[in-house]
Amino acid sequence: MRSIWNGAVSFGLVSIPVKLVNATENHAISFRQIHTQDGGRIRYRKFCELEDREVTGAEIGKGYEDADGTIVPITEEDLSHLPLTTAKTIEIVAFVPADSIDPLQMDAAYYLAPGGAPAAKPYTLLREALKRSNKVAIAKFALRGRERLGMLRVVGDAIAMHGLLWPDEVRAAEGVAPDTAVTVRDKELDLADALMNTLGEVDLEDLRDEYREAVEEVVAAKAAGEAPPESPGAAAGGKVLDLMAALESSVRWAKEARGGEAEVHDLPPSRRPASRPTPKETGAKKSTSTAKKTTAAKKTTSGTKKSTSTTAAKKTAAKRTAAKRTAAAKKTTEKATEKKATAKKTPAKKTPQRKRST
């Protein structure tokens, strides 16, 4: 890695030659300004306002603007004669517990590399001393035209230095917190604890910059002349109307996401909140109770349909039987009528009378 500063770490009377290298790198996608009409690059040119002409980098220097607008030229030679011991030295001034450093003061991170073989022994001495003390070193150093604070700590087998903001550069958190009186109930805190326990921990190595990946996909699609991928859409935001219901839903969602059960088991029975209707979530899985209710409703509906169909079948059969009986009765009546008609038409035979004897 290329060093950005060469100097020494001053540890009392011990001097450790070191090189300063960047410990981080920026992977963010940067865009260029272009002319939307033809795609031409937009560039900024540096003009001298007195001569009204473009100047080169070699002609550009530094100047301090006074309160009345007067510019005082400052050269690199002027800065090289500053009465500072930290101009080429990282001067350790104290050793303090790591938790005494406010994370708001943390700035850029660097690695300190030993400057040659002679620096290996004192470098290792400082590293092991920091390990055994469980403390960090507070130092002062000068970089890019200003004096800064730094915090030295051990990272693996190396010594890292975090730039620190000066205390007066950190703003107070005035007017940031809610200015209204809010009461948080124990049940709400219990659910919040349950959600924290359910979400658990995460390995930072598993996290990635999904925004950068999405931008890369858009750039690749545009370069290939294809339509860029469409966004699946973000979850709709809004006010939390029922904090308890939202917490309960969050715990269920977290458990389902981790393959666990979808109920709150993390709380003791005496502190479990009463069941409440929770807002519907798009794409959420149905709970077990909902599935059971749905199954029961389906069974009831199917049973009702079966009974209805059975009753209808019975009614149809009865109608058919009655129709058969009516038809049979009609046929019997018709036969009787025909017999009567035939009897009327046929004349009765006369019985021969016997002659009386005299």
Short mmCIF file of C-alpha atoms in Angstrom, two decimals:
data_model
loop_
_atom_site.label_atom_id
_atom_site.label_comp_id
_atom_site.label_asym_id
_atom_site.label_seq_id
_atom_site.Cartn_x
_atom_site.Cartn_y
_atom_site.Cartn_z
CA MET A 1 0.00 0.00 0.00
CA ARG A 2 1.24 3.46 -0.86
CA SER A 3 2.12 5.67 2.11
CA ILE A 4 0.66 9.16 2.37
CA TRP A 5 2.90 10.41 5.16
CA ASN A 6 6.35 9.54 6.53
CA GLY A 7 7.49 10.38 10.03
CA ALA A 8 7.90 8.85 13.45
CA VAL A 9 5.87 7.89 16.50
CA SER A 10 7.22 9.54 19.64
CA PHE A 11 6.75 7.19 22.62
CA GLY A 12 8.50 9.08 25.42
CA LEU A 13 12.16 9.00 24.44
CA VAL A 14 11.52 6.15 22.02
CA SER A 15 11.20 7.14 18.38
CA ILE A 16 9.58 4.69 15.94
CA PRO A 17 9.94 5.48 12.20
CA VAL A 18 6.58 4.81 10.55
CA LYS A 19 4.70 5.23 7.31
CA LEU A 20 1.06 6.25 7.27
CA VAL A 21 -1.22 4.38 4.85
CA ASN A 22 -4.97 4.56 4.38
CA ALA A 23 -6.83 1.77 6.18
CA THR A 24 -10.03 2.23 4.17
CA GLU A 25 -11.00 2.66 0.53
CA ASN A 26 -14.05 4.11 -1.11
CA HIS A 27 -16.03 1.79 -3.40
CA ALA A 28 -18.87 4.22 -4.08
CA ILE A 29 -19.78 4.78 -7.72
CA SER A 30 -18.96 8.30 -8.87
CA PHE A 31 -20.73 10.09 -11.71
CA ARG A 32 -19.46 12.72 -14.13
CA GLN A 33 -21.34 15.84 -15.03
CA ILE A 34 -22.36 15.83 -18.70
CA HIS A 35 -24.24 18.01 -21.12
CA THR A 36 -27.67 16.38 -21.43
CA GLN A 37 -28.04 17.49 -25.06
CA ASP A 38 -25.00 15.68 -26.48
CA GLY A 39 -23.38 13.81 -23.57
CA GLY A 40 -20.27 15.99 -23.54
CA ARG A 41 -18.26 16.25 -20.31
CA ILE A 42 -18.71 19.35 -18.18
CA ARG A 43 -15.37 20.56 -16.83
CA TYR A 44 -14.43 23.39 -14.52
CA ARG A 45 -11.65 25.69 -15.50
CA LYS A 46 -9.75 27.92 -13.13
CA PHE A 47 -9.65 31.58 -14.09
CA CYS A 48 -7.83 34.45 -12.49
CA GLU A 49 -10.42 37.13 -11.81
CA LEU A 50 -7.89 39.92 -12.27
CA GLU A 51 -6.42 38.81 -15.60
CA ASP A 52 -9.60 37.02 -16.75
CA ARG A 53 -7.69 34.05 -18.14
CA GLU A 54 -7.33 30.36 -17.37
CA VAL A 55 -4.30 29.48 -15.22
CA THR A 56 -2.36 26.23 -14.77
CA GLY A 57 -1.87 24.28 -11.55
CA ALA A 58 1.70 25.51 -11.25
CA GLU A 59 0.44 29.09 -11.01
CA ILE A 60 -1.98 28.34 -8.17
CA GLY A 61 -0.92 28.86 -4.54
CA LYS A 62 -2.54 29.32 -1.11
CA GLY A 63 -3.85 32.47 0.48
CA TYR A 64 -5.68 33.36 3.68
CA GLU A 65 -8.63 35.73 3.35
CA ASP A 66 -8.74 38.24 6.18
CA ALA A 67 -11.95 39.60 7.70
CA ASP A 68 -11.81 42.70 5.47
CA GLY A 69 -11.39 40.59 2.32
CA THR A 70 -7.64 41.06 2.03
CA ILE A 71 -5.80 37.97 0.76
CA VAL A 72 -2.57 37.08 2.58
CA PRO A 73 -0.37 34.75 0.46
CA ILE A 74 0.97 31.70 2.34
CA THR A 75 3.69 29.55 0.81
CA GLU A 76 4.76 25.99 1.58
CA GLU A 77 8.00 27.38 2.97
CA ASP A 78 6.02 29.46 5.45
CA LEU A 79 4.20 26.34 6.64
CA SER A 80 7.39 24.28 6.87
CA HIS A 81 8.72 26.64 9.56
CA LEU A 82 5.74 26.21 11.88
CA PRO A 83 6.88 25.80 15.50
CA LEU A 84 5.21 22.38 15.83
CA THR A 85 6.87 19.17 16.97
CA THR A 86 4.03 17.24 15.33
CA ALA A 87 4.91 18.35 11.80
CA LYS A 88 6.79 15.08 11.23
CA THR A 89 6.01 13.25 14.46
CA ILE A 90 3.01 11.44 15.88
CA GLU A 91 3.39 12.48 19.50
CA ILE A 92 1.70 10.19 22.04
CA VAL A 93 0.41 12.31 24.92
CA ALA A 94 -1.65 9.83 26.99
CA PHE A 95 -3.07 6.31 27.34
CA VAL A 96 -6.77 6.01 28.13
CA PRO A 97 -9.47 3.28 28.17
CA ALA A 98 -11.01 2.72 24.76
CA ASP A 99 -14.56 3.32 26.02
CA SER A 100 -13.60 6.85 27.05
CA ILE A 101 -13.47 7.91 23.40
CA ASP A 102 -16.76 9.22 22.04
CA PRO A 103 -17.49 7.49 18.69
CA LEU A 104 -18.70 10.86 17.39
CA GLN A 105 -15.06 11.97 17.39
CA MET A 106 -13.93 9.13 15.12
CA ASP A 107 -12.67 10.27 11.74
CA ALA A 108 -10.54 8.66 9.02
CA ALA A 109 -8.61 5.46 9.77
CA TYR A 110 -4.97 4.71 8.94
CA TYR A 111 -2.44 1.94 9.43
CA LEU A 112 1.00 2.64 10.86
CA ALA A 113 3.66 0.59 9.08
CA PRO A 114 7.19 0.35 10.48
CA GLY A 115 9.64 2.39 8.45
CA GLY A 116 12.34 -0.19 7.85
CA ALA A 117 13.99 -3.01 9.80
CA PRO A 118 15.31 -0.83 12.67
CA ALA A 119 11.70 0.17 13.51
CA ALA A 120 10.53 -3.45 13.99
CA LYS A 121 11.61 -3.76 17.64
CA PRO A 122 10.16 -0.47 19.00
CA TYR A 123 7.04 -0.97 16.85
CA THR A 124 6.44 -4.40 18.40
CA LEU A 125 7.13 -3.00 21.87
CA LEU A 126 4.42 -0.35 21.49
CA ARG A 127 1.95 -2.88 20.07
CA GLU A 128 2.44 -5.36 22.90
CA ALA A 129 2.26 -2.59 25.51
CA LEU A 130 -1.11 -1.48 24.12
CA LYS A 131 -2.36 -5.08 24.16
CA ARG A 132 -1.38 -5.72 27.77
CA SER A 133 -2.75 -2.44 29.07
CA ASN A 134 -6.11 -2.80 27.27
CA LYS A 135 -5.83 0.90 26.53
CA VAL A 136 -5.50 3.13 23.48
CA ALA A 137 -2.95 5.87 22.90
CA ILE A 138 -3.98 9.48 22.31
CA ALA A 139 -1.61 11.33 20.00
CA LYS A 140 -1.22 14.61 18.15
CA PHE A 141 -0.01 14.80 14.57
CA ALA A 142 -0.03 17.19 11.62
CA LEU A 143 -1.47 16.15 8.27
CA ARG A 144 -2.63 18.12 5.22
CA GLY A 145 -1.91 21.53 6.69
CA ARG A 146 -3.47 21.12 10.12
CA GLU A 147 -2.76 19.54 13.48
CA ARG A 148 -5.05 16.70 14.46
CA LEU A 149 -5.82 14.30 17.26
CA GLY A 150 -5.33 10.57 16.79
CA MET A 151 -6.11 7.33 18.62
CA LEU A 152 -3.71 4.41 18.28
CA ARG A 153 -4.99 0.88 18.84
CA VAL A 154 -3.98 -2.67 17.96
CA VAL A 155 -5.64 -4.38 14.97
CA GLY A 156 -4.32 -7.91 14.56
CA ASP A 157 -0.54 -7.59 14.41
CA ALA A 158 -0.62 -3.98 13.26
CA ILE A 159 -1.13 -0.61 14.88
CA ALA A 160 -3.99 1.46 13.51
CA MET A 161 -4.57 5.16 14.04
CA HIS A 162 -7.99 6.79 13.92
CA GLY A 163 -8.13 10.49 13.32
CA LEU A 164 -10.17 12.22 16.02
CA LEU A 165 -12.10 15.43 15.79
CA TRP A 166 -11.27 18.07 18.33
CA PRO A 167 -13.86 18.24 21.13
CA ASP A 168 -15.10 21.65 19.95
CA GLU A 169 -15.76 20.17 16.47
CA VAL A 170 -18.45 17.82 17.79
CA ARG A 171 -21.85 19.46 18.02
CA ALA A 172 -24.02 19.04 21.08
CA ALA A 173 -27.26 17.09 20.61
CA GLU A 174 -29.44 20.05 21.56
CA GLY A 175 -32.87 20.21 19.97
CA VAL A 176 -32.53 16.73 18.46
CA ALA A 177 -34.39 14.55 20.96
CA PRO A 178 -38.22 14.69 21.21
CA ASP A 179 -39.36 17.68 23.26
CA THR A 180 -42.66 16.07 24.29
CA ALA A 181 -43.23 13.93 27.37
CA VAL A 182 -43.42 10.26 26.42
CA THR A 183 -44.11 7.29 28.70
CA VAL A 184 -42.80 3.91 27.63
CA ARG A 185 -44.60 0.96 29.21
CA ASP A 186 -42.83 -2.14 30.51
CA LYS A 187 -44.69 -4.35 28.01
CA GLU A 188 -43.38 -2.22 25.16
CA LEU A 189 -39.83 -2.51 26.49
CA ASP A 190 -40.26 -6.28 26.87
CA LEU A 191 -41.37 -6.57 23.26
CA ALA A 192 -38.49 -4.36 22.13
CA ASP A 193 -36.09 -6.64 24.05
CA ALA A 194 -37.71 -9.70 22.47
CA LEU A 195 -37.25 -8.16 19.01
CA MET A 196 -33.60 -7.40 19.74
CA ASN A 197 -33.02 -10.96 20.96
CA THR A 198 -34.81 -12.43 17.94
CA LEU A 199 -32.84 -10.38 15.44
CA GLY A 200 -29.68 -11.43 17.25
CA GLU A 201 -26.22 -10.55 16.00
CA VAL A 202 -24.82 -10.25 12.49
CA ASP A 203 -21.46 -10.88 10.93
CA LEU A 204 -20.48 -7.61 9.26
CA GLU A 205 -18.62 -9.63 6.63
CA ASP A 206 -22.01 -10.87 5.37
CA LEU A 207 -23.31 -7.35 4.71
CA ARG A 208 -22.85 -5.73 1.31
CA ASP A 209 -23.60 -2.47 -0.44
CA GLU A 210 -26.83 -3.39 -2.28
CA TYR A 211 -27.30 0.16 -3.51
CA ARG A 212 -23.95 0.10 -5.31
CA GLU A 213 -24.77 -3.30 -6.83
CA ALA A 214 -28.11 -2.00 -8.07
CA VAL A 215 -26.45 1.06 -9.65
CA GLU A 216 -23.91 -1.22 -11.35
CA GLU A 217 -26.78 -3.28 -12.83
CA VAL A 218 -28.41 -0.10 -14.16
CA VAL A 219 -25.11 1.07 -15.71
CA ALA A 220 -24.49 -2.36 -17.29
CA ALA A 221 -28.01 -2.48 -18.73
CA LYS A 222 -27.74 1.02 -20.18
CA ALA A 223 -24.33 0.23 -21.67
CA ALA A 224 -25.77 -2.88 -23.35
CA GLY A 225 -28.71 -0.92 -24.74
CA GLU A 226 -31.19 -2.77 -22.55
CA ALA A 227 -33.92 -1.46 -20.30
CA PRO A 228 -32.69 -0.96 -16.74
CA PRO A 229 -34.16 -3.29 -14.11
CA GLU A 230 -37.23 -1.97 -12.35
CA SER A 231 -37.37 -1.44 -8.63
CA PRO A 232 -39.53 -3.91 -6.67
CA GLY A 233 -40.82 -0.95 -4.70
CA ALA A 234 -40.20 0.06 -1.14
CA ALA A 235 -42.46 -0.63 1.78
CA ALA A 236 -45.01 2.09 2.30
CA GLY A 237 -44.17 4.31 5.23
CA GLY A 238 -46.53 5.96 7.63
CA LYS A 239 -47.28 6.69 11.24
CA VAL A 240 -47.19 3.88 13.78
CA LEU A 241 -50.74 3.90 15.12
CA ASP A 242 -50.38 0.96 17.51
CA LEU A 243 -46.85 0.53 18.87
CA MET A 244 -47.63 -2.76 20.63
CA ALA A 245 -49.14 -4.28 17.49
CA ALA A 246 -46.17 -3.11 15.42
CA LEU A 247 -43.72 -4.63 17.90
CA GLU A 248 -45.62 -7.93 17.99
CA SER A 249 -45.67 -8.06 14.20
CA SER A 250 -41.96 -7.26 14.10
CA VAL A 251 -41.15 -10.11 16.49
CA ARG A 252 -43.23 -12.54 14.41
CA TRP A 253 -41.59 -11.32 11.20
CA ALA A 254 -38.10 -11.70 12.68
CA LYS A 255 -38.86 -15.23 13.89
CA GLU A 256 -40.29 -16.26 10.53
CA ALA A 257 -37.29 -14.74 8.75
CA ARG A 258 -34.98 -16.87 10.90
CA GLY A 259 -37.10 -19.99 10.51
CA GLY A 260 -38.52 -19.91 14.02
CA GLU A 261 -42.05 -20.00 15.33
CA ALA A 262 -44.31 -17.06 14.69
CA GLU A 263 -45.32 -16.40 18.27
CA VAL A 264 -43.79 -14.43 21.15
CA HIS A 265 -42.10 -17.01 23.40
CA ASP A 266 -39.25 -14.82 24.58
CA LEU A 267 -41.34 -13.11 27.26
CA PRO A 268 -42.37 -14.66 30.57
CA PRO A 269 -46.07 -15.65 30.67
CA SER A 270 -46.91 -12.92 33.18
CA ARG A 271 -45.45 -10.24 30.91
CA ARG A 272 -46.79 -11.43 27.56
CA PRO A 273 -49.15 -8.87 26.03
CA ALA A 274 -52.73 -9.74 25.20
CA SER A 275 -53.30 -10.75 21.61
CA ARG A 276 -54.25 -7.87 19.39
CA PRO A 277 -55.23 -7.60 15.77
CA THR A 278 -52.15 -6.78 13.79
CA PRO A 279 -52.03 -4.85 10.53
CA LYS A 280 -51.84 -6.91 7.37
CA GLU A 281 -48.40 -7.10 5.84
CA THR A 282 -47.88 -7.40 2.12
CA GLY A 283 -46.37 -10.78 1.27
CA ALA A 284 -46.51 -11.94 4.90
CA LYS A 285 -47.19 -15.56 5.78
CA LYS A 286 -50.45 -16.50 7.45
CA SER A 287 -50.18 -17.43 11.10
CA THR A 288 -51.01 -20.92 12.33
CA SER A 289 -54.26 -19.81 13.98
CA THR A 290 -55.37 -18.05 10.81
CA ALA A 291 -54.60 -21.15 8.78
CA LYS A 292 -56.61 -23.30 11.20
CA LYS A 293 -59.54 -20.91 11.06
CA THR A 294 -59.40 -20.91 7.30
CA THR A 295 -59.32 -24.72 7.21
CA ALA A 296 -62.25 -24.95 9.62
CA ALA A 297 -64.21 -22.45 7.55
CA LYS A 298 -63.51 -24.48 4.44
CA LYS A 299 -64.67 -27.67 6.15
CA THR A 300 -67.83 -25.99 7.40
CA THR A 301 -68.55 -24.62 3.96
CA SER A 302 -67.96 -27.98 2.33
CA GLY A 303 -70.16 -29.70 4.95
CA THR A 304 -72.90 -27.17 4.35
CA LYS A 305 -72.63 -27.73 0.62
CA LYS A 306 -72.83 -31.53 1.12
CA SER A 307 -75.91 -31.31 3.38
CA THR A 308 -77.56 -28.93 0.97
CA SER A 309 -76.91 -31.23 -1.96
CA THR A 310 -78.20 -34.27 0.04
CA THR A 311 -81.42 -32.46 0.96
CA ALA A 312 -81.95 -31.41 -2.63
CA ALA A 313 -81.44 -35.01 -3.78
CA LYS A 314 -84.01 -36.29 -1.29
CA LYS A 315 -86.52 -33.70 -2.41
CA THR A 316 -85.97 -34.64 -6.04
CA ALA A 317 -86.48 -38.37 -5.27
CA ALA A 318 -89.70 -37.62 -3.38
CA LYS A 319 -90.99 -35.59 -6.29
CA ARG A 320 -90.20 -38.41 -8.69
CA THR A 321 -92.04 -40.99 -6.47
CA ALA A 322 -95.11 -38.77 -6.20
CA ALA A 323 -95.11 -38.32 -9.95
CA LYS A 324 -94.96 -42.09 -10.47
CA ARG A 325 -97.86 -42.61 -8.05
CA THR A 326 -99.94 -39.96 -9.80
CA ALA A 327 -99.28 -41.51 -13.19
CA ALA A 328 -100.28 -44.98 -11.91
CA ALA A 329 -103.47 -43.60 -10.42
CA LYS A 330 -104.34 -41.90 -13.68
CA LYS A 331 -103.85 -45.15 -15.61
CA THR A 332 -106.08 -47.09 -13.18
CA THR A 333 -108.83 -44.48 -13.48
CA GLU A 334 -108.61 -44.53 -17.26
CA LYS A 335 -108.95 -48.35 -17.36
CA ALA A 336 -112.03 -48.25 -15.10
CA THR A 337 -113.62 -45.60 -17.29
CA GLU A 338 -112.97 -47.66 -20.42
CA LYS A 339 -114.61 -50.76 -18.83
CA LYS A 340 -117.72 -48.78 -17.93
CA ALA A 341 -118.00 -47.41 -21.46
CA THR A 342 -117.66 -50.88 -22.98
CA ALA A 343 -120.33 -52.26 -20.67
CA LYS A 344 -122.79 -49.60 -21.74
CA LYS A 345 -122.25 -50.23 -25.44
CA THR A 346 -122.65 -54.04 -25.32
CA PRO A 347 -126.44 -55.05 -25.22
CA ALA A 348 -127.52 -57.52 -22.58
CA LYS A 349 -128.46 -61.01 -23.78
CA LYS A 350 -132.16 -61.90 -23.35
CA THR A 351 -132.87 -65.00 -21.35
CA PRO A 352 -135.24 -67.35 -23.27
CA GLN A 353 -138.52 -67.85 -21.40
CA ARG A 354 -139.82 -71.34 -20.85
CA LYS A 355 -143.28 -72.17 -22.05
CA ARG A 356 -145.71 -72.88 -19.32
CA SER A 357 -147.40 -76.32 -19.57
CA THR A 358 -151.19 -76.45 -19.61
#
